Structure formats: C-alpha cells, structure tokens
C-alpha cells in the first residue's frame, strides 16, 4: 500500500459508509482548511495556500462538479502529503488521470492523484460495489462506479487499475 493510500485511508476510515459519496469539502473543513470557489479562465483548476496558520483551498467554480470534487481531493492529497509546499497552483491538465499519471516523473502529482482516487473511492467500498454490480465489460463497471462515487470515468478507471480490479481499459 502506498503512502497516498495510507493517508487517504486514515481519513476514510473515520467516515460513515452511509455518507457516500465522500464529501471532499467536508473533509477539507475537518482538516482545518477554508474552501473558496471562484470562476477563472486562466487554466487553473485549484490552488493550495498555507499562510499565517491558515490553509486555503481554492477551486475554479467554472469547472464541472466532478472535476471540482477531484481537484479538491487532489489538493487535500497535497495538503496531507506535501507539507513543505506553502503555495501550489494546479492547472486543469496537471492532475489528469492517465496511464502516465502514475509514472514517477512527477512524484508529488502522482501521489496526489492516487490520494484523490483513494479518498473519493475508498477501497473497501469499491470492492463491495464491484461485488454487487451487474456488468459485462470493464468499461461498464467503470461507468457504474463512476456514477456511484461521483467521479469521472477516467479517475474511476485509474482507481480500479490501482486496486487491481481491472488491468486495462
């Protein structure tokens, strides 16, 4: 289990499974962060700012709801895993889920991606949902679970691959 998985599990183990999908805004507040949403056309999807004992997580409100959820979970990953970073700007393309996102070329982004997926789709709940789902193909499973956990299909596909539930999409 990776460091990102352990950090996400420390949070999700405290949640009530009935509270699905996971509310990353509630998680952020419980970690002491202030979440601010504002539209922008700069290509920034989110930001993390630590200053004077405050933590501010900013989201681009022009992004679709599942994208904002993912961005916020990603920023919480940076908050928990990369404590030396006082300022971080996430561009829309920076934390996309792909086969390359888990490559060690940018370790912090790969960790934040993995954390975000593990926070939004806790392993025990994903495995339970897989066991209960009726599907014929991996793509159908991804679609069912993406809807259930309010994630993009790409992020859910990534999560299922990291859990070894599917090998390829």
PDB file of C-alpha atoms in Angstrom, residues 2-12 22 24 27-28 31 57 69-83 97 101 107-123 151 158-159 162:
ATOM      1  CA  UNK A   2       1.390   3.397  -0.978  1.00  0.00           C
ATOM      2  CA  UNK A   3       1.880   6.403   1.279  1.00  0.00           C
ATOM      3  CA  UNK A   4      -1.020   8.107  -0.526  1.00  0.00           C
ATOM      4  CA  UNK A   5      -3.313   5.118   0.106  1.00  0.00           C
ATOM      5  CA  UNK A   6      -2.388   5.074   3.810  1.00  0.00           C
ATOM      6  CA  UNK A   7      -3.047   8.820   4.176  1.00  0.00           C
ATOM      7  CA  UNK A   8      -6.413   8.582   2.406  1.00  0.00           C
ATOM      8  CA  UNK A   9      -7.427   5.529   4.418  1.00  0.00           C
ATOM      9  CA  UNK A  10      -6.670   7.387   7.680  1.00  0.00           C
ATOM     10  CA  UNK A  11      -9.394   9.830   6.636  1.00  0.00           C
ATOM     11  CA  UNK A  12     -11.910   7.449   5.062  1.00  0.00           C
ATOM     12  CA  UNK A  22     -17.391  11.146   0.097  1.00  0.00           C
ATOM     13  CA  UNK A  24     -14.251  16.340  -0.043  1.00  0.00           C
ATOM     14  CA  UNK A  27     -13.130  16.555   4.698  1.00  0.00           C
ATOM     15  CA  UNK A  28     -11.208  19.758   3.890  1.00  0.00           C
ATOM     16  CA  UNK A  31      -8.751  19.270   8.325  1.00  0.00           C
ATOM     17  CA  UNK A  57      -8.032  25.574  -0.885  1.00  0.00           C
ATOM     18  CA  UNK A  69     -14.560  17.164  -6.480  1.00  0.00           C
ATOM     19  CA  UNK A  70     -11.457  15.595  -7.980  1.00  0.00           C
ATOM     20  CA  UNK A  71      -9.469  18.825  -7.770  1.00  0.00           C
ATOM     21  CA  UNK A  72     -10.405  19.301  -4.129  1.00  0.00           C
ATOM     22  CA  UNK A  73      -9.498  15.703  -3.249  1.00  0.00           C
ATOM     23  CA  UNK A  74      -6.219  16.188  -5.150  1.00  0.00           C
ATOM     24  CA  UNK A  75      -5.465  19.372  -3.174  1.00  0.00           C
ATOM     25  CA  UNK A  76      -6.253  17.571   0.099  1.00  0.00           C
ATOM     26  CA  UNK A  77      -3.698  14.996  -1.021  1.00  0.00           C
ATOM     27  CA  UNK A  78      -1.088  17.725  -1.399  1.00  0.00           C
ATOM     28  CA  UNK A  79      -2.159  19.146   1.972  1.00  0.00           C
ATOM     29  CA  UNK A  80      -1.654  15.808   3.716  1.00  0.00           C
ATOM     30  CA  UNK A  81       1.379  14.513   1.823  1.00  0.00           C
ATOM     31  CA  UNK A  82       3.427  17.552   0.836  1.00  0.00           C
ATOM     32  CA  UNK A  83       3.555  19.676   3.944  1.00  0.00           C
ATOM     33  CA  UNK A  97      -5.800  10.577 -14.865  1.00  0.00           C
ATOM     34  CA  UNK A 101      -0.217   9.991 -14.148  1.00  0.00           C
ATOM     35  CA  UNK A 107       6.101  12.091  -7.817  1.00  0.00           C
ATOM     36  CA  UNK A 108       4.050  14.682  -5.953  1.00  0.00           C
ATOM     37  CA  UNK A 109       1.379  14.818  -8.667  1.00  0.00           C
ATOM     38  CA  UNK A 110       1.238  11.033  -8.894  1.00  0.00           C
ATOM     39  CA  UNK A 111       0.843  10.823  -5.106  1.00  0.00           C
ATOM     40  CA  UNK A 112      -1.873  13.498  -5.047  1.00  0.00           C
ATOM     41  CA  UNK A 113      -3.704  11.691  -7.871  1.00  0.00           C
ATOM     42  CA  UNK A 114      -3.543   8.395  -6.037  1.00  0.00           C
ATOM     43  CA  UNK A 115      -4.664  10.031  -2.790  1.00  0.00           C
ATOM     44  CA  UNK A 116      -7.609  11.741  -4.541  1.00  0.00           C
ATOM     45  CA  UNK A 117      -8.815   8.476  -6.064  1.00  0.00           C
ATOM     46  CA  UNK A 118      -8.451   6.649  -2.733  1.00  0.00           C
ATOM     47  CA  UNK A 119     -10.281   9.416  -0.862  1.00  0.00           C
ATOM     48  CA  UNK A 120     -13.211   9.592  -3.266  1.00  0.00           C
ATOM     49  CA  UNK A 121     -13.431   5.809  -3.738  1.00  0.00           C
ATOM     50  CA  UNK A 122     -12.322   4.002  -0.539  1.00  0.00           C
ATOM     51  CA  UNK A 123     -11.038   0.514  -1.287  1.00  0.00           C
ATOM     52  CA  UNK A 151     -16.083  10.635 -10.192  1.00  0.00           C
ATOM     53  CA  UNK A 158      -7.444   4.730 -12.675  1.00  0.00           C
ATOM     54  CA  UNK A 159      -8.728   3.725  -9.226  1.00  0.00           C
ATOM     55  CA  UNK A 162      -4.562   0.742  -8.895  1.00  0.00           C
TER      56      UNK A 162
END
